[in-house]
Coordinates of C-alpha atoms in Angstrom, one line a residue:
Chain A
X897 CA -181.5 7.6 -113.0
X898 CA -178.0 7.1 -110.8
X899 CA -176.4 10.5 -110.7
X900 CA -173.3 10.5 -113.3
X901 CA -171.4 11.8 -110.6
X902 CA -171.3 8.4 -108.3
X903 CA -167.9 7.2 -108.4
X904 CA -168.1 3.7 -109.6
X905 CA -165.3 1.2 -108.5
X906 CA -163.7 -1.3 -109.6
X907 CA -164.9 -4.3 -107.7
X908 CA -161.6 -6.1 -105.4
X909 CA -161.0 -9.8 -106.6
X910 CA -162.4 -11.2 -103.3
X911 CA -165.8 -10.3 -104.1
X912 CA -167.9 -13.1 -105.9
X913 CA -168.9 -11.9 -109.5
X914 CA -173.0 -13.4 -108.5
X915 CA -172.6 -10.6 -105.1
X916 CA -172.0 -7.6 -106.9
X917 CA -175.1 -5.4 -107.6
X918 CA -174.7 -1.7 -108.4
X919 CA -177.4 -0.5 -105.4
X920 CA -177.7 3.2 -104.6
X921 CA -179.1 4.0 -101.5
X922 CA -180.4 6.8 -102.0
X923 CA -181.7 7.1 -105.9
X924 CA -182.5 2.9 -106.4
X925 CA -185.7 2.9 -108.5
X926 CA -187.0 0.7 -106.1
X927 CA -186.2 2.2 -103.3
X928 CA -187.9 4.8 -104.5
X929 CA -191.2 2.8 -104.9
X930 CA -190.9 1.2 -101.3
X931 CA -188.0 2.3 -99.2
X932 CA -188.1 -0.4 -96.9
X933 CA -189.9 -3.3 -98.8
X934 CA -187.0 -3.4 -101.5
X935 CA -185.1 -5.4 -99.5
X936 CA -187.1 -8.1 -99.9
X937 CA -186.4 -9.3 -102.9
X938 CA -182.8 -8.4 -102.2
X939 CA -182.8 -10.8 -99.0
X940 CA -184.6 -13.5 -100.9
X941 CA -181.3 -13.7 -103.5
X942 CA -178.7 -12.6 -101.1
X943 CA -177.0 -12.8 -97.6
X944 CA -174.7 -10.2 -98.8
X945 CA -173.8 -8.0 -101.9
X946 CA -171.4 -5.7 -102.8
X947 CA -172.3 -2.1 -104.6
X948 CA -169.3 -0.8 -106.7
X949 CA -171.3 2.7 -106.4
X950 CA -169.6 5.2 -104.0
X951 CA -166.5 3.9 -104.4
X952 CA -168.0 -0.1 -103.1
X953 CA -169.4 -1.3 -100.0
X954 CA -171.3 -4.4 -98.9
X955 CA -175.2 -4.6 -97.9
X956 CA -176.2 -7.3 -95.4
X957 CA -179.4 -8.4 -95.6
X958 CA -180.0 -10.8 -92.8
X959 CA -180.8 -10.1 -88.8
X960 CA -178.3 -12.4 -87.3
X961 CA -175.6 -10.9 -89.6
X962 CA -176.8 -7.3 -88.6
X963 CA -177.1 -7.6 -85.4
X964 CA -173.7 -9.2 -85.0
X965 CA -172.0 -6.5 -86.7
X966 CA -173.9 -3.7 -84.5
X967 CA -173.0 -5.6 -81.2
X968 CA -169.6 -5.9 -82.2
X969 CA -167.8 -2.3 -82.3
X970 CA -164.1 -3.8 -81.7
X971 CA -164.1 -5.3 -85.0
X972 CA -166.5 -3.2 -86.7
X973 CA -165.8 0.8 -86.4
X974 CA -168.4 3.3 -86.5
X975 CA -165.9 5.9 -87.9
X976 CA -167.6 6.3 -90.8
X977 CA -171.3 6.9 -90.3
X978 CA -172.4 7.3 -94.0
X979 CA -171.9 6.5 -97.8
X980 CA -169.9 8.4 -98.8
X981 CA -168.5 9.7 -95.9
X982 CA -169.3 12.4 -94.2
X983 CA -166.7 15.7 -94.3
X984 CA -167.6 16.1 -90.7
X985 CA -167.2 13.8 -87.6
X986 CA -170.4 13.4 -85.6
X987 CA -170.3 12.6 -82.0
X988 CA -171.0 10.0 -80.3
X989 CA -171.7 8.4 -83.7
X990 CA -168.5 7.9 -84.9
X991 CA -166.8 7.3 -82.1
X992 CA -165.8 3.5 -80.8
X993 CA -166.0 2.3 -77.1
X994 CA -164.4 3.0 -74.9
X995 CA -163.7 6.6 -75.6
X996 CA -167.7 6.3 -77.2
X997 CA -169.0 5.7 -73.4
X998 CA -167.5 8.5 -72.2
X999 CA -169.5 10.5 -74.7
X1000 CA -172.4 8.7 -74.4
X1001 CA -173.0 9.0 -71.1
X1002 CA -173.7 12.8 -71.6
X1003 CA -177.2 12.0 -73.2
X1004 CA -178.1 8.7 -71.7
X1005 CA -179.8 10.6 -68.6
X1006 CA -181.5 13.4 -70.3
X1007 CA -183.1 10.8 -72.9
X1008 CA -183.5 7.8 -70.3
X1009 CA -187.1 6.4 -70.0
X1010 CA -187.2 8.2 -66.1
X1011 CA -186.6 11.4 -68.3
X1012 CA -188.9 11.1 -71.1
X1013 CA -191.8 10.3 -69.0
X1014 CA -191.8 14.0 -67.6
X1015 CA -192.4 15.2 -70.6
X1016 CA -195.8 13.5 -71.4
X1017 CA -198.0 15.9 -70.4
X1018 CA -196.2 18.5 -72.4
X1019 CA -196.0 16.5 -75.7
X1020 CA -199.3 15.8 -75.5
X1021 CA -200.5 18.9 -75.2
X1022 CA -198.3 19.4 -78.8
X1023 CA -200.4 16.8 -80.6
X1024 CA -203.6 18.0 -79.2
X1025 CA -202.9 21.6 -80.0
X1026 CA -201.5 20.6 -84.3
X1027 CA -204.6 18.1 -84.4
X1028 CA -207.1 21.2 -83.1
X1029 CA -205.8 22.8 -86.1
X1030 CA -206.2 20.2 -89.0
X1031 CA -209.6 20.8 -91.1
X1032 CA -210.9 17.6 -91.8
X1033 CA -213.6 18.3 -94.2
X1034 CA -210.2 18.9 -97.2
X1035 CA -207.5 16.6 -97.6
X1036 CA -204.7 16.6 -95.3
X1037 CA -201.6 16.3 -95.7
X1038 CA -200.2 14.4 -93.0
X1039 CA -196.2 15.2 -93.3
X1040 CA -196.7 19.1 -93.0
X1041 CA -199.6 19.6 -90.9
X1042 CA -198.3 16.8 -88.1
X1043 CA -195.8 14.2 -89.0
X1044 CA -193.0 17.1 -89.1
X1045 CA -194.7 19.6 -87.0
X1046 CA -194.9 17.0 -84.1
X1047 CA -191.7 16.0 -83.5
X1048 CA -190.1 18.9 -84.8
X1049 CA -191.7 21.3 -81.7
X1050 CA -190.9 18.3 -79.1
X1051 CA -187.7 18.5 -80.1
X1052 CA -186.8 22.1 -80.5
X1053 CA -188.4 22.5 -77.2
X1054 CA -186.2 19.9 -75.6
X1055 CA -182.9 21.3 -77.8
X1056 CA -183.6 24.7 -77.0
X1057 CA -184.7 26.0 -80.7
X1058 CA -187.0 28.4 -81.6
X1059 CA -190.3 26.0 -83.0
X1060 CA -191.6 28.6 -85.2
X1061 CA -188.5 27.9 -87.3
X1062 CA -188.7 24.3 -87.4
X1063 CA -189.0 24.3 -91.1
X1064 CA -185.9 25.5 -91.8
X1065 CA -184.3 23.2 -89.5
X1066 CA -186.3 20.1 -91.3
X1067 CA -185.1 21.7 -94.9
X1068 CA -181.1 21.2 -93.2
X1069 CA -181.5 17.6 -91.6
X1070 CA -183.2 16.4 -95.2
X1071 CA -180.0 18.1 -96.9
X1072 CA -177.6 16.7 -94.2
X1073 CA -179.1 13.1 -94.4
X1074 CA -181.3 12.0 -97.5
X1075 CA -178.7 13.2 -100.4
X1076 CA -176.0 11.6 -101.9
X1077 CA -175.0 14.9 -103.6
X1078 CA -172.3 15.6 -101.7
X1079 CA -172.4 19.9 -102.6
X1080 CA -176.0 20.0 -101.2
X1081 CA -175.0 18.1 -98.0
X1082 CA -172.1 19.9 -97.5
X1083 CA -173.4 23.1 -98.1
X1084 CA -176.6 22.4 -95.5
X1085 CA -173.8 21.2 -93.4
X1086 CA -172.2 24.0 -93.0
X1087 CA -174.9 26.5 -92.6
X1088 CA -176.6 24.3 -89.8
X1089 CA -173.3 24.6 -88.2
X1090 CA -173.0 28.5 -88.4
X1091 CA -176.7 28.2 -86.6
X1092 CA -175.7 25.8 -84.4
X1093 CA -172.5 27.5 -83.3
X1094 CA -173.9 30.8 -82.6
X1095 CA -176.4 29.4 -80.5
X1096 CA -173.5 27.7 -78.2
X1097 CA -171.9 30.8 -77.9
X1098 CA -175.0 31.9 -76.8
X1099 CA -175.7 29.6 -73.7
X1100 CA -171.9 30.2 -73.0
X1101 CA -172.9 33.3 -71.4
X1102 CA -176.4 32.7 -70.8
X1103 CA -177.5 29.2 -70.0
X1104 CA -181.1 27.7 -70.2
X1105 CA -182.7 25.0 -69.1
X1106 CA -182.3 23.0 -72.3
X1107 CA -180.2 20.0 -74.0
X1108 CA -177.5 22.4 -75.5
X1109 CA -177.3 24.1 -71.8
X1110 CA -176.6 20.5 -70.6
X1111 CA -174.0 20.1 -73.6
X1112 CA -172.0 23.3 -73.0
X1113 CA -172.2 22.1 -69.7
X1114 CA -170.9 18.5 -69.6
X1115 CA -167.5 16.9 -69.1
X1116 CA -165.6 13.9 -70.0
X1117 CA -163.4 13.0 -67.0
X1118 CA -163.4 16.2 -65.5
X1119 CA -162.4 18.3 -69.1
X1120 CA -165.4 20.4 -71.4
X1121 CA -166.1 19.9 -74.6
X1122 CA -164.1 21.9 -76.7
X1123 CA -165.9 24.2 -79.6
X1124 CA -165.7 21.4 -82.1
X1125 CA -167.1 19.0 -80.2
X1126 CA -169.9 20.7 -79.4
X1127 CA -170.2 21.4 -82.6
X1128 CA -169.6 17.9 -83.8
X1129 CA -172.2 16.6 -80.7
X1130 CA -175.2 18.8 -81.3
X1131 CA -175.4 18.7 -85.1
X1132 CA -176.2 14.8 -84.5
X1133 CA -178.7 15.3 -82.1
X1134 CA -180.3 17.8 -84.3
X1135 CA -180.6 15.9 -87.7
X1136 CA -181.4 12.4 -85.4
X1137 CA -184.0 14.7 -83.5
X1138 CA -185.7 16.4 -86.2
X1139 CA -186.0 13.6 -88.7
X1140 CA -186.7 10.2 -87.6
X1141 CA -189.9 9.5 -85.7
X1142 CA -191.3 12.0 -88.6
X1143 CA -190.5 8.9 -91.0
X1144 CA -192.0 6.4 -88.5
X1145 CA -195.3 8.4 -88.4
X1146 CA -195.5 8.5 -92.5
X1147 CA -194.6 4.8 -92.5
X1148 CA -197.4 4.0 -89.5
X1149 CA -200.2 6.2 -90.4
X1150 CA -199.9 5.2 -94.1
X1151 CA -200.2 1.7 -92.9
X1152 CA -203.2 2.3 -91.0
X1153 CA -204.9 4.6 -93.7
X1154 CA -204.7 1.7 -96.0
X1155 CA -205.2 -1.5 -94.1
X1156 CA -208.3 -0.8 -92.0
X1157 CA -208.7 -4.0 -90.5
X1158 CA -205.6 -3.1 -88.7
X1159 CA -206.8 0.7 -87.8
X1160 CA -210.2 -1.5 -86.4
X1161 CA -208.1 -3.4 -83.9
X1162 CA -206.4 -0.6 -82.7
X1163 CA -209.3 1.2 -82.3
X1164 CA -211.2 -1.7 -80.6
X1165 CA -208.2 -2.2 -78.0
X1166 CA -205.9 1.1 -77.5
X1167 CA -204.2 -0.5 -75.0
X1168 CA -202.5 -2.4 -78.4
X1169 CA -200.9 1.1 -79.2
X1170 CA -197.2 0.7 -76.9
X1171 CA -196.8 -3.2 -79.1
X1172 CA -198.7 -1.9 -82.6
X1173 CA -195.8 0.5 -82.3
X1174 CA -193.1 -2.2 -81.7
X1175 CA -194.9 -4.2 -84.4
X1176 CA -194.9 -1.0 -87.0
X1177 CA -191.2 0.1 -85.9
X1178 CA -190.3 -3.8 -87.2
X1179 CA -191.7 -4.0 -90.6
X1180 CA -190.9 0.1 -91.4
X1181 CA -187.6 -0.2 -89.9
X1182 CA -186.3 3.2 -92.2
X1183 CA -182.6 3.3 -91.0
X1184 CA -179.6 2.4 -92.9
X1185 CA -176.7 2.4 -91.0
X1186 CA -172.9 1.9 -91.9
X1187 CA -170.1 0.6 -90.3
X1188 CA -166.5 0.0 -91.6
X1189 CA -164.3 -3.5 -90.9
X1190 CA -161.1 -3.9 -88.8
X1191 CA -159.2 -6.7 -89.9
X1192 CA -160.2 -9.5 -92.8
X1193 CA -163.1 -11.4 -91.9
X1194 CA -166.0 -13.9 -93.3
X1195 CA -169.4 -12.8 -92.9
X1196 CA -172.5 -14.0 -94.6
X1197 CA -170.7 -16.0 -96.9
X1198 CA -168.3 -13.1 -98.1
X1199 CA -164.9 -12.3 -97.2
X1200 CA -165.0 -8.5 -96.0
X1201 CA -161.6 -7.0 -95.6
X1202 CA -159.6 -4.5 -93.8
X1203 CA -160.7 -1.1 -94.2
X1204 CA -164.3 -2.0 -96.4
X1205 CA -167.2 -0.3 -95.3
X1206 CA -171.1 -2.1 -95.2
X1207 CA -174.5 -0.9 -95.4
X1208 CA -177.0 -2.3 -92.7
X1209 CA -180.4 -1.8 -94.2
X1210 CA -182.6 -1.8 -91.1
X1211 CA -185.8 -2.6 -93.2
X1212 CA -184.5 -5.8 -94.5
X1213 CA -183.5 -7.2 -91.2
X1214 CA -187.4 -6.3 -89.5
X1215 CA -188.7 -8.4 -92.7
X1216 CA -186.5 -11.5 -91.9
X1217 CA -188.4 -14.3 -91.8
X1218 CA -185.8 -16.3 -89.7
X1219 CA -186.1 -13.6 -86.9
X1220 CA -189.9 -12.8 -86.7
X1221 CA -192.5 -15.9 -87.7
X1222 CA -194.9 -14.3 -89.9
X1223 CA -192.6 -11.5 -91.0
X1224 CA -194.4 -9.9 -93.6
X1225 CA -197.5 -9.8 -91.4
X1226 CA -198.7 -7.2 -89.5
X1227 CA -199.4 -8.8 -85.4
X1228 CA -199.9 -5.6 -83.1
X1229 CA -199.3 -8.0 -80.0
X1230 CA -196.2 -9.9 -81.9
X1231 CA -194.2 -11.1 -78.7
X1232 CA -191.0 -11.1 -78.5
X1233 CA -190.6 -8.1 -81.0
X1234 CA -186.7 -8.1 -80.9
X1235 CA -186.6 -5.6 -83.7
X1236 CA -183.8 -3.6 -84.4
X1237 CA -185.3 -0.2 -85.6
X1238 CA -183.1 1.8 -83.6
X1239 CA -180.0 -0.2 -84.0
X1240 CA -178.3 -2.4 -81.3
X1241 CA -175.0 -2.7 -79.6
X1242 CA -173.6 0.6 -77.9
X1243 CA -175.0 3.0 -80.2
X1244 CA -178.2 2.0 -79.8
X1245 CA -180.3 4.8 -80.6
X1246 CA -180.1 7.0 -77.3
X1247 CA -183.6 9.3 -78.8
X1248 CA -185.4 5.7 -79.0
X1249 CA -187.3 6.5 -75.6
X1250 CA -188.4 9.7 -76.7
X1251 CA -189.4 8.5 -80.2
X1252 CA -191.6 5.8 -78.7
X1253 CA -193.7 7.9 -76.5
X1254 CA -194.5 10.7 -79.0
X1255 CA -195.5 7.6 -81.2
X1256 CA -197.5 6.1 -78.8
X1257 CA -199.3 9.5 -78.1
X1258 CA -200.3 10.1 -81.5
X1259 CA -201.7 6.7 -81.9
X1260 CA -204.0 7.6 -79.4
X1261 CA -204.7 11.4 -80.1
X1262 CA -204.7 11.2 -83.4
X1263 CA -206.9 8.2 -83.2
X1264 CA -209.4 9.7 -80.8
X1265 CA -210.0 13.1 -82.7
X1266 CA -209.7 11.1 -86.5
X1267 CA -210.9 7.2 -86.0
X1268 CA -211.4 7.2 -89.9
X1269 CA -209.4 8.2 -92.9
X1270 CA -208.2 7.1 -95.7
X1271 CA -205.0 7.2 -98.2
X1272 CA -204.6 9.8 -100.8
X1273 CA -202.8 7.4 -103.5
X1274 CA -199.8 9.1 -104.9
X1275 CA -199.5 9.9 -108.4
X1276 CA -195.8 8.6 -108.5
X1277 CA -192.6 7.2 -106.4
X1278 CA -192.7 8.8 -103.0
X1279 CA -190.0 7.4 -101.1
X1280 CA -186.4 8.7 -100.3
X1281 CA -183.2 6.7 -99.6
X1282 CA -180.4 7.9 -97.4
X1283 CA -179.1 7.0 -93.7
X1284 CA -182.5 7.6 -92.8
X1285 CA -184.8 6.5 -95.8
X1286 CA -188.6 7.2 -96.0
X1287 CA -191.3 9.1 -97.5
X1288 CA -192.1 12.6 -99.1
X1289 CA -195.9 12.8 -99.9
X1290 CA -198.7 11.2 -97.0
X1291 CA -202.0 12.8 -97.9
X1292 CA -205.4 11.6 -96.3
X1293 CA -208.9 11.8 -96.6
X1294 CA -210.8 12.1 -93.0
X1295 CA -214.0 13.1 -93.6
X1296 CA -215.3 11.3 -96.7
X1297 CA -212.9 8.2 -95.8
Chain B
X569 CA -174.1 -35.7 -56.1
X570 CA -176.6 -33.1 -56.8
X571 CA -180.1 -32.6 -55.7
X572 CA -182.5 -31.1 -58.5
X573 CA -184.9 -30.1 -55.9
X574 CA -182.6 -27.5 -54.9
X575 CA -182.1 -26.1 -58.6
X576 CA -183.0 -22.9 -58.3
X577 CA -184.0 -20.5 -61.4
X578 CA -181.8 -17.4 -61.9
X579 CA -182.0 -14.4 -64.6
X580 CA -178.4 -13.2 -65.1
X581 CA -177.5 -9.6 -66.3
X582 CA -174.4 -9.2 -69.1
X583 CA -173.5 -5.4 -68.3
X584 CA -171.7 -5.4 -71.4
X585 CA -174.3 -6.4 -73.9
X586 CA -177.5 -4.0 -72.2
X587 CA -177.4 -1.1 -74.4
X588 CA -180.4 0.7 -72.7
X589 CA -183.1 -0.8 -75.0
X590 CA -185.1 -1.1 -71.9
X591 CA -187.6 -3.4 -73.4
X592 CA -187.3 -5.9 -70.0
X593 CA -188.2 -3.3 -68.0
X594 CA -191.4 -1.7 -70.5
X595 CA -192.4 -5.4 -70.5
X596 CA -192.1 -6.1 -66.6
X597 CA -192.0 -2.6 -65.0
X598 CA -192.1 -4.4 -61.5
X599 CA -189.1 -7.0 -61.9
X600 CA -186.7 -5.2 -64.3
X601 CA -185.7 -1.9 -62.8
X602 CA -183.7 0.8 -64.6
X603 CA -180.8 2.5 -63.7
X604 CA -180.5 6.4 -64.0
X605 CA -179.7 5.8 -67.1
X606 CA -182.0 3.4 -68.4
X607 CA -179.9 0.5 -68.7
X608 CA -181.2 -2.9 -66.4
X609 CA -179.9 -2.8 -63.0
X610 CA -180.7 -6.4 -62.3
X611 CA -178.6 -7.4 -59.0
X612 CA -176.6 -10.0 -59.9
X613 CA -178.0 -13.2 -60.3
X614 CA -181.6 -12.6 -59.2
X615 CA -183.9 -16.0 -58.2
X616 CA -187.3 -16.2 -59.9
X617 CA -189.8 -17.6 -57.8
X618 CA -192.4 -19.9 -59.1
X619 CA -195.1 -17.4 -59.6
X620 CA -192.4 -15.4 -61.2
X621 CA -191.5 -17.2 -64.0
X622 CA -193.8 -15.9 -66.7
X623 CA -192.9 -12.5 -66.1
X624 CA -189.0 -12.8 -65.9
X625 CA -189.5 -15.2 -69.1
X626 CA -191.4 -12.4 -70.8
X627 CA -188.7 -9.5 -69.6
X628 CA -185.9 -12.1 -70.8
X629 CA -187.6 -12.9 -74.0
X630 CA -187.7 -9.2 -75.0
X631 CA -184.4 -8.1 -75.3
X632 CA -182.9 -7.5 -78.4
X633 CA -179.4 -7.9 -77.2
X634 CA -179.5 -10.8 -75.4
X635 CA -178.5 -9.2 -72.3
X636 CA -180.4 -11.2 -69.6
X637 CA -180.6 -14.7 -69.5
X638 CA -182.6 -17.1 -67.6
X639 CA -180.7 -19.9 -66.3
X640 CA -181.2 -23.1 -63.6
X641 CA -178.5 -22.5 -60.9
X642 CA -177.5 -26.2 -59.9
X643 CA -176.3 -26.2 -56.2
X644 CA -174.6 -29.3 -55.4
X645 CA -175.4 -30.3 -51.7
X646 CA -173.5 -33.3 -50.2
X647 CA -176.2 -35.8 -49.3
X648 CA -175.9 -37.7 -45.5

């Protein structure tokens, strides 16, 4: 049921009366049933539509039309980031080239594929050490006891967090990014940024060797952040740290539960696990992302004016047929796997280098301590909309798979 | 007048386009090299040799930007 409280608007005479579909994001019964094959359908009928919900956007549906928008930040702002808009401005996210660069830059090394192939070792000794403590003769369930742990310790170790509060930092990103209730967001928001700020305060005085050590740290053109930045800057790595590769786990290990011809091939050839990644990052592609127009325009068939804001549902541009042959299928060597999981253009997902290797390493851990399991089915809808859609229940079966 | 024999093959870097996907360079570690960053630092206009080509087509290929291209270079030589 859409939440009463979703402002509904009334839809601008430019927008074709067969276009307009009243989609939430976040609560769309389908959605809900498949977060990222929904779009199907919804590609099948339509290059673009336009939801009055939120106060009206558009959703494009197509690769080329996606990709075109992401590459193309001088007509298409990133100053919003999400529907509806955020109270608070994240950095770099919603910042435009060229100021966006400068910005930028201060993660690009830290999160570079040089970087990120220190830390190997140390992540995975992580995913040994959670796997050591799974019991595989009960059913597991695979978000708590890895799919959040995982990530969640890589990162906090990285961030400079505490791990054994991860929890409550996974309770605040799934506030801050999955609801549409704008109370619950804002509240999480807020409290996150009490954490956060006290913590900067902290390496202030006493700096570690750590990301927010580096951010206190850095400069643009020779000036420090100022409080709010760092503010603004560390709450997106946070939520984009804590939250996304946990989705691309659910999404790949749920695939692999219940397709085993698929888990077979992998197992028969680990050296498939860097492009079975690629493959699983195309067809799970989880992100929605938003961007707002410049000036008037035609795009997919639509006229998009000054100041209207679109959805880019990641998921439906992976399934596009005109961009991958065989789209629907799964092909763990697919070559070329152009995908655009972690976006394109300049804000191409700086974490994406991290978020591969820890997938990659629990391919093969997970796959050389548990070569067999099998899907709990769910009893209901399990998946969640939101900038970052994806799932809430993954439970297995090892032993008696 | 132009002589095709001296065509030579050339992958071309757009600097503005790479966004640090650094597929090229997870695909062909040894031709496609990585600046501190991880954005390509291709030197400009780099020539494939024949036993190349596979490789830089497969580094080319993978970009989701469309960053690198590969491209014949025609030189024109005045012939005698």
């Amino acid at each position: 049921m859409t939440d009463p409280s979703i402002t509904r608007a009334t839809v601008p005479g430019h927008v074709p009366a067969e276009a307009v579909c009243p989609w939430d994001h976040y609560e769309q019964p389908e959605l809900l049933l498949d977060p990222v094959g929904c779009y199907d359908e919804v590609r099948a009928q339509r290059e673009a539509l336009y939801s009055p919900l939120f106060g009206g956007f558009w959703i494009l549906t197509r690769y080329d039309d996606q990709r075109r928008v992401l590459q193309d930040p001088e007509h298409w702002s990133s100053v919003n980031s999400a529907i509806p808009n955020r109270g608070v401005r994240l950095l770099p996210v919603n910042l435009d080239p060229p100021i966006h660069t400068k910005y930028r830059s201060i993660v690009n090394g830290p999160f570079s594929p040089g970087s990120v192939r220190q830390l190997e070792g140390r992540i995975r000794t992580v995913c040994r050490e959670l796997i050591e403590r799974i019991d595989p003769t009960r059913e597991v369930d695979f978000l708590d006891e890895f799919a959040k742990p995982f990530p969640a310790t890589v990162f906090c170790a990285i961030f400079g967090l505490a791990s054994e509060q991860y929890p409550r930092f996974i309770q605040w990103t799934e506030q801050v990014l999955h609801t549409s209730d704008v109370l619950v967001r804002d509240t999480a928001t807020a409290e996150l940024r009490e954490y956060l700020g006290d913590l900067i305060a902290k390496r202030k005085t006493r700096p570690q060797s750590d990301l927010l050590t580096d951010l206190v740290q850095a400069d643009v053109e020779g000036v420090g952040l100022t409080d709010d930045e760092l503010l603004d800057f560390s709450q997106t790595i946070f939520t984009a740290g804590l939250d996304t590769v946990t989705n691309a786990l659910a999404f790949m290990f749920r695939h692999l539960a219940e397709n085993p011809q698929d888990r077979m091939s992998l197992l028969a050839s680990p050296s498939l696990a860097p492009s079975a990644v690629e493959e699983f990052l195309r067809l799970y592609s989880f992100v929605q992302l938003v961007r707002t127009r410049r000036v008037d325009t035609k795009i997919a068939g639509v006229e998009v004016k000054q100041g209207e804001m679109v959805l880019l549902p990641l998921a439906s541009s992976g399934r596009d047929a005109d961009a991958f042959p065989g789209a629907d299928e799964v092909i763990m060597e697919r070559h070329p796997n152009r995908h655009l999981a972690f976006g394109a253009g300049p804000h191409r997902c700086v974490g994406s280098h991290l978020a591969r290797l820890e997938l990659r390493i629990a391919l093969e851990e997970w796959h050389a301590a548990f070569p067999t399991y099998a899907l709990v089915p769910p009893t209901g809808p399990v998946g969640h909309g939101g900038g970052v859609s994806g799932l809430t229940e993954v439970r297995m079966r090892i032993d008696s798979a | 007048m132009t002589d095709s024999a001296n065509d030579r093959l050339v992958v071309r870097l757009d600097r503005d386009r790479c966004s640090g996907h650094a597929r090229c360079a997870s695909e062909e570690p040894d031709f496609f090299l990585l600046d501190e960053d991880g954005y390509s630092d291709l030197d400009a206009d780099v020539v494939v040799k024949p036993d190349q080509i596979d490789a830089f087509r497969r580094g080319v290929a993978a970009c989701p930007e469309d960053a690198l291209t590969l491209e014949v270079a025609h030189e024109t030589k005045e012939l005698p």
